[in-house]
JSON list of C-alpha atoms in Angstrom, two decimals:
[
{"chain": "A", "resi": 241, "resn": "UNK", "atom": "CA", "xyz": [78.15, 68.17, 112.31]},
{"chain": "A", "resi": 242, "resn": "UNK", "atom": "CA", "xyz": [81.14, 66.50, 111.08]},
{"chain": "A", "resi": 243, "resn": "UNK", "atom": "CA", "xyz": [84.57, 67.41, 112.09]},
{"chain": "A", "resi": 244, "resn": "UNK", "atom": "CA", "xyz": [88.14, 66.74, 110.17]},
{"chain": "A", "resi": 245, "resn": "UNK", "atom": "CA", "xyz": [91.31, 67.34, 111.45]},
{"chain": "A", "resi": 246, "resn": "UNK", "atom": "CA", "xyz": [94.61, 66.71, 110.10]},
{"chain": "A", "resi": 247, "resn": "UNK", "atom": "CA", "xyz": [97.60, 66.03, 111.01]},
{"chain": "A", "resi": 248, "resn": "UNK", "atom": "CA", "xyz": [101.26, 64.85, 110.37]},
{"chain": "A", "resi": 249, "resn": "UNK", "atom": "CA", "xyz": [102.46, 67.90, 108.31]},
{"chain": "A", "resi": 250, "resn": "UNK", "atom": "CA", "xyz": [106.09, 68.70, 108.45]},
{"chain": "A", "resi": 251, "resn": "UNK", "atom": "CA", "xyz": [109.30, 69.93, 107.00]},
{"chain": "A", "resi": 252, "resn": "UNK", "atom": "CA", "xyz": [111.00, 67.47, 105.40]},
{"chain": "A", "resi": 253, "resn": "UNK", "atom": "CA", "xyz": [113.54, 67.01, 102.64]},
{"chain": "A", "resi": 254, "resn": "UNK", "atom": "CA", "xyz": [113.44, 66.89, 99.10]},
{"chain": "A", "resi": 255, "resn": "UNK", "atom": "CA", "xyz": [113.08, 62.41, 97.92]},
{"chain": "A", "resi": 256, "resn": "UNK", "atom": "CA", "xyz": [111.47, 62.14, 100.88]},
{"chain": "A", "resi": 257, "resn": "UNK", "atom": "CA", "xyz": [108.46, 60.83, 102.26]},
{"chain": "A", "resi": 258, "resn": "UNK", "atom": "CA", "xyz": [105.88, 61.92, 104.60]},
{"chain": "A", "resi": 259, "resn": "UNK", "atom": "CA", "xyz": [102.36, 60.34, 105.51]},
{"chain": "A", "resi": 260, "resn": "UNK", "atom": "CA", "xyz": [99.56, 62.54, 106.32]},
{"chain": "A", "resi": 261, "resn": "UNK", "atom": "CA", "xyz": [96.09, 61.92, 108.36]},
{"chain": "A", "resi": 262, "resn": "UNK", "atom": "CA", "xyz": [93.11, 63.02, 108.50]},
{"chain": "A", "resi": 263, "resn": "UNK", "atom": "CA", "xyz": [90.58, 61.69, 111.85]},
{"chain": "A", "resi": 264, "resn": "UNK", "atom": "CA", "xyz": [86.92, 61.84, 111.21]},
{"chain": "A", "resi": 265, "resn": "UNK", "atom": "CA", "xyz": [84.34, 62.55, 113.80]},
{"chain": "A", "resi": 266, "resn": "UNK", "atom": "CA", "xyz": [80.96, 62.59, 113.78]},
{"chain": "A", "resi": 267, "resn": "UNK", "atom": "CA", "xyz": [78.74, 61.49, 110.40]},
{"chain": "A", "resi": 268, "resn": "UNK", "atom": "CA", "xyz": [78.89, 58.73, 108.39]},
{"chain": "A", "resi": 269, "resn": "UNK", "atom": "CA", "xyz": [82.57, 58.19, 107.54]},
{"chain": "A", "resi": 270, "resn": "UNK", "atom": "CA", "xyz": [82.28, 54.44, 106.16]},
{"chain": "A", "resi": 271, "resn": "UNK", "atom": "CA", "xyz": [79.84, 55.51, 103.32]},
{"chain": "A", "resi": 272, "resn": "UNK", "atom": "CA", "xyz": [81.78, 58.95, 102.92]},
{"chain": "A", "resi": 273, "resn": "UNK", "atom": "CA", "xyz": [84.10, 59.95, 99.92]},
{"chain": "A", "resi": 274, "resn": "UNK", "atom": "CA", "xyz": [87.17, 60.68, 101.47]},
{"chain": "A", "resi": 275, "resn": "UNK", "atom": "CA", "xyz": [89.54, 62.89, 99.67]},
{"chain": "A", "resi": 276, "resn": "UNK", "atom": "CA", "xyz": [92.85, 65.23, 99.89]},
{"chain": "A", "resi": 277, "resn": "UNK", "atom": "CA", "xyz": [93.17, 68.82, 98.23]},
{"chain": "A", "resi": 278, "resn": "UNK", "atom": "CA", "xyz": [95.99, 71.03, 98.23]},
{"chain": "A", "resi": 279, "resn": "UNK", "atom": "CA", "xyz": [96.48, 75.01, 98.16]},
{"chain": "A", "resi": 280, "resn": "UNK", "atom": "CA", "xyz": [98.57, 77.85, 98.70]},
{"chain": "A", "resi": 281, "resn": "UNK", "atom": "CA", "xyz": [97.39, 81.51, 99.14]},
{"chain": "A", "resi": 282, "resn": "UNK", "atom": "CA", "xyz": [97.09, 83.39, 95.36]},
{"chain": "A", "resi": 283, "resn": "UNK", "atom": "CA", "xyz": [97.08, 79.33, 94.52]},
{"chain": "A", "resi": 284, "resn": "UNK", "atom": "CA", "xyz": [94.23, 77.50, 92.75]},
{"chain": "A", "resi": 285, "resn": "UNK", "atom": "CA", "xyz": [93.27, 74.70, 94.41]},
{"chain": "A", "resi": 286, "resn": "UNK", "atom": "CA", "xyz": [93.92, 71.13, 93.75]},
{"chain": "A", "resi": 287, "resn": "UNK", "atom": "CA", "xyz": [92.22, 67.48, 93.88]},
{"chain": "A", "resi": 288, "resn": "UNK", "atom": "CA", "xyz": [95.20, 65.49, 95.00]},
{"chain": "A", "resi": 289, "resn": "UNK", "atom": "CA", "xyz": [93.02, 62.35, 95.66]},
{"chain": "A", "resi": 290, "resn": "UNK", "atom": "CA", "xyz": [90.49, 60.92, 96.55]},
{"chain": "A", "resi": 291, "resn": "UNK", "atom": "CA", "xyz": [88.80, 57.15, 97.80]},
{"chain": "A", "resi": 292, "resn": "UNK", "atom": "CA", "xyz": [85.37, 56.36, 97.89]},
{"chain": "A", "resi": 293, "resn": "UNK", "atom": "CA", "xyz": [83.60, 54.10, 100.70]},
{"chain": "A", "resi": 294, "resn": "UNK", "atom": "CA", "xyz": [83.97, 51.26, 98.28]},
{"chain": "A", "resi": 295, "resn": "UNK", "atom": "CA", "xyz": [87.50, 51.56, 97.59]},
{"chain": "A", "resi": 296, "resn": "UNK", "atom": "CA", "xyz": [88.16, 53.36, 94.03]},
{"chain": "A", "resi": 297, "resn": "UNK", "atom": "CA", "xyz": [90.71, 55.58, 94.31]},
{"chain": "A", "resi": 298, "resn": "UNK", "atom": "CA", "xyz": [91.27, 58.78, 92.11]},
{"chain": "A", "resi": 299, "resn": "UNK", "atom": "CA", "xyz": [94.57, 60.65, 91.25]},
{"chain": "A", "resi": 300, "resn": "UNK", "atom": "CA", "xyz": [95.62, 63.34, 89.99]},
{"chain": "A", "resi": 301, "resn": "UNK", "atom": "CA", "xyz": [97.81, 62.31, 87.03]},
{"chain": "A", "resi": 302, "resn": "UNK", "atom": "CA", "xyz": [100.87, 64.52, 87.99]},
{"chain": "A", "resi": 303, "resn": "UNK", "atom": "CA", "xyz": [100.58, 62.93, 91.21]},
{"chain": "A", "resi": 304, "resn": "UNK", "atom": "CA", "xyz": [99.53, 58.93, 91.30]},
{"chain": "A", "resi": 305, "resn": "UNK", "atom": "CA", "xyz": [102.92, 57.52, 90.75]},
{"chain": "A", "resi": 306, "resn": "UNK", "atom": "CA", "xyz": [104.29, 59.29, 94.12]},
{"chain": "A", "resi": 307, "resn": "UNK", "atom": "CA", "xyz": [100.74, 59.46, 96.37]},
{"chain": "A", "resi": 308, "resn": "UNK", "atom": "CA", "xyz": [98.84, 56.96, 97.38]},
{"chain": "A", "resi": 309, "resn": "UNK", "atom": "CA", "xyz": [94.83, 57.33, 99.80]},
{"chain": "A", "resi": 310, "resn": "UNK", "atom": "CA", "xyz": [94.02, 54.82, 102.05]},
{"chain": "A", "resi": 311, "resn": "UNK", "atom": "CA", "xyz": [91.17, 54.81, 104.23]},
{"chain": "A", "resi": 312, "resn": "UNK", "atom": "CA", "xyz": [90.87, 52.67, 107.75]},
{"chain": "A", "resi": 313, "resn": "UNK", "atom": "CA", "xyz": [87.29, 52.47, 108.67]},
{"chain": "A", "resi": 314, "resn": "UNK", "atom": "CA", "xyz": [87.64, 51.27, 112.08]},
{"chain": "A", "resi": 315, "resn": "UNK", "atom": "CA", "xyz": [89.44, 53.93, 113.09]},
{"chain": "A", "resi": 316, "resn": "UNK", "atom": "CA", "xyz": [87.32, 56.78, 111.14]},
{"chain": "A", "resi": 317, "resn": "UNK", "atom": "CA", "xyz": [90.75, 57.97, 109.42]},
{"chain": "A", "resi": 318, "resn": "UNK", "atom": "CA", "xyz": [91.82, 58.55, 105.96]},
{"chain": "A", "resi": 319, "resn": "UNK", "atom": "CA", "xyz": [95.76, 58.99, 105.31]},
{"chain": "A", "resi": 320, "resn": "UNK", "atom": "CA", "xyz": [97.88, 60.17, 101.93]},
{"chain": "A", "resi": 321, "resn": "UNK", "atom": "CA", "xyz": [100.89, 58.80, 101.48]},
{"chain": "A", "resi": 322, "resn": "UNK", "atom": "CA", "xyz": [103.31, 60.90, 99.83]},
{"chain": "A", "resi": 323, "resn": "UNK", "atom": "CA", "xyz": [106.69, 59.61, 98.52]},
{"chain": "A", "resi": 324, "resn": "UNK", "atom": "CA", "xyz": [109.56, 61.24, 96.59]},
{"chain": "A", "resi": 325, "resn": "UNK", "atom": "CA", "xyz": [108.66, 64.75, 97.69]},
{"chain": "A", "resi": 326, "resn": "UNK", "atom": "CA", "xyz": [109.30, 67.74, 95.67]},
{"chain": "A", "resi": 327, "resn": "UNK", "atom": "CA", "xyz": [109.39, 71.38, 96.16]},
{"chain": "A", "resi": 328, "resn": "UNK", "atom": "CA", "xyz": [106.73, 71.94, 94.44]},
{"chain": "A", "resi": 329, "resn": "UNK", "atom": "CA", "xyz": [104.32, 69.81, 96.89]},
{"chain": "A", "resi": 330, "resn": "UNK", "atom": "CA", "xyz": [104.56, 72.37, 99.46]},
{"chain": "A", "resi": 331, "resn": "UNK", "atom": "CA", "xyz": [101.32, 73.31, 100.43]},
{"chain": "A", "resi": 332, "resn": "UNK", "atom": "CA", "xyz": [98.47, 73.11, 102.88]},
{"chain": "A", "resi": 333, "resn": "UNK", "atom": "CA", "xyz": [96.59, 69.81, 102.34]},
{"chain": "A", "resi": 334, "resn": "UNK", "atom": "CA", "xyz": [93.09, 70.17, 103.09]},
{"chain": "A", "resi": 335, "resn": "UNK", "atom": "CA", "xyz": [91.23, 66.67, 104.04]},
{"chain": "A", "resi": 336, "resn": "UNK", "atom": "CA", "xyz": [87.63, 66.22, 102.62]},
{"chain": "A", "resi": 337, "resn": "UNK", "atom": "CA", "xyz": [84.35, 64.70, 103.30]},
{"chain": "A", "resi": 338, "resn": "UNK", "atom": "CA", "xyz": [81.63, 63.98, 100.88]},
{"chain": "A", "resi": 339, "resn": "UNK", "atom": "CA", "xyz": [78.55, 62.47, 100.87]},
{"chain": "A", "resi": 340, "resn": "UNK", "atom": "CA", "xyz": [75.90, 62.17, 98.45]},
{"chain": "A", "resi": 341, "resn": "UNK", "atom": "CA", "xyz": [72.58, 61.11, 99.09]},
{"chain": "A", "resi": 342, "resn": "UNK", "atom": "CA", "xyz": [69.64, 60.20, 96.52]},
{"chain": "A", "resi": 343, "resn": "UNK", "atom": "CA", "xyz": [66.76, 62.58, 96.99]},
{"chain": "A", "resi": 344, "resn": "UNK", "atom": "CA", "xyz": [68.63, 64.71, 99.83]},
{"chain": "A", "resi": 345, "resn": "UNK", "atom": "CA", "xyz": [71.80, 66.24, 98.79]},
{"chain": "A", "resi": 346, "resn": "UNK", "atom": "CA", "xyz": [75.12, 66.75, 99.61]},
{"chain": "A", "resi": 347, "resn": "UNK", "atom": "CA", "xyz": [77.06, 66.88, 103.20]},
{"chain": "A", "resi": 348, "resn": "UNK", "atom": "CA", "xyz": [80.47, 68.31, 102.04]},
{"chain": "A", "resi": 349, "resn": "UNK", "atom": "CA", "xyz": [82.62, 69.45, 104.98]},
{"chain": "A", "resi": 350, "resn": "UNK", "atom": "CA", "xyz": [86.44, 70.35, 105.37]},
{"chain": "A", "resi": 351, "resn": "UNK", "atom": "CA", "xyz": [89.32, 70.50, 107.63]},
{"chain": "A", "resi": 352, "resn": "UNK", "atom": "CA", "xyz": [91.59, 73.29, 108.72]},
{"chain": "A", "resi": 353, "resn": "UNK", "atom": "CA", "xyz": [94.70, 71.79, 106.78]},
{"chain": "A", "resi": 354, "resn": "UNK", "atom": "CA", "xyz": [98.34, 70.70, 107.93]},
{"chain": "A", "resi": 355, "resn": "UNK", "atom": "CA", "xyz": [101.14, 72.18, 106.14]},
{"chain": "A", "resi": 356, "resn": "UNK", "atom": "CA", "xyz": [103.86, 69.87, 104.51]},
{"chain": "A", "resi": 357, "resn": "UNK", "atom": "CA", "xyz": [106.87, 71.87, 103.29]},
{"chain": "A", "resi": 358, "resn": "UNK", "atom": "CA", "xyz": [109.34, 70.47, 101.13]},
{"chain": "A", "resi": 359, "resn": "UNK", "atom": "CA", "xyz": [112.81, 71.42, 100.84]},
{"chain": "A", "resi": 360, "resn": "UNK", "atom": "CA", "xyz": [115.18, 70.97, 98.80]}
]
């Protein structure tokens, strides 16, 4: 069983910034793919980014000049950095854990979210 939760949601201005964790417990977090997804009721959801355990980040293009994933092994926690907010980033961010194993499959698990809201 792995468990996620997030936290550091908030209201904040539009231009601002906010920074967003997610605390890992239980499996493998140091081999894990770590990522950040984003939705809204009657919303699609949305890859917002990603890091895998050896580093390599992925963006989404809208999104990689203003957000930034970093991942601190020691203390099983993944973070998004988000700078320059916009209205249009309000949402619930959802924090992710993948991993993929030769031969075995897939352990894919999710958190419960943490809203960031966005004024303007």
């Amino acid at each position: 069983q792995v468990r996620l939760v997030e936290s550091g949601g908030d209201t904040v201005q539009a231009g601002g910034s906010l920074r967003v964790s997610c605390e890992v417990s239980g499996g493998t977090f140091e081999i894990a793919t770590m990522g950040w997804d984003r939705q809204v009721p009657g919303k699609q959801r949305e890859l917002v980014a990603s890091i895998s355990a050896s580093g390599t980040t992925y963006y989404s293009n809208s999104l990689r000049d203003r957000f930034t994933i970093s991942r601190d092994n020691a203390k099983n926690t993944v973070y998004l950095q988000m700078n320059t907010l916009k209205p249009e980033d309000t949402d619930y961010y959802y924090c992710n854990y993948n991993l993929w194993t030769a031969g075995i499959g897939t352990d894919n698990f999710w958190g419960h979210g943490t809203q960031v809201i966005v004024s303007s």
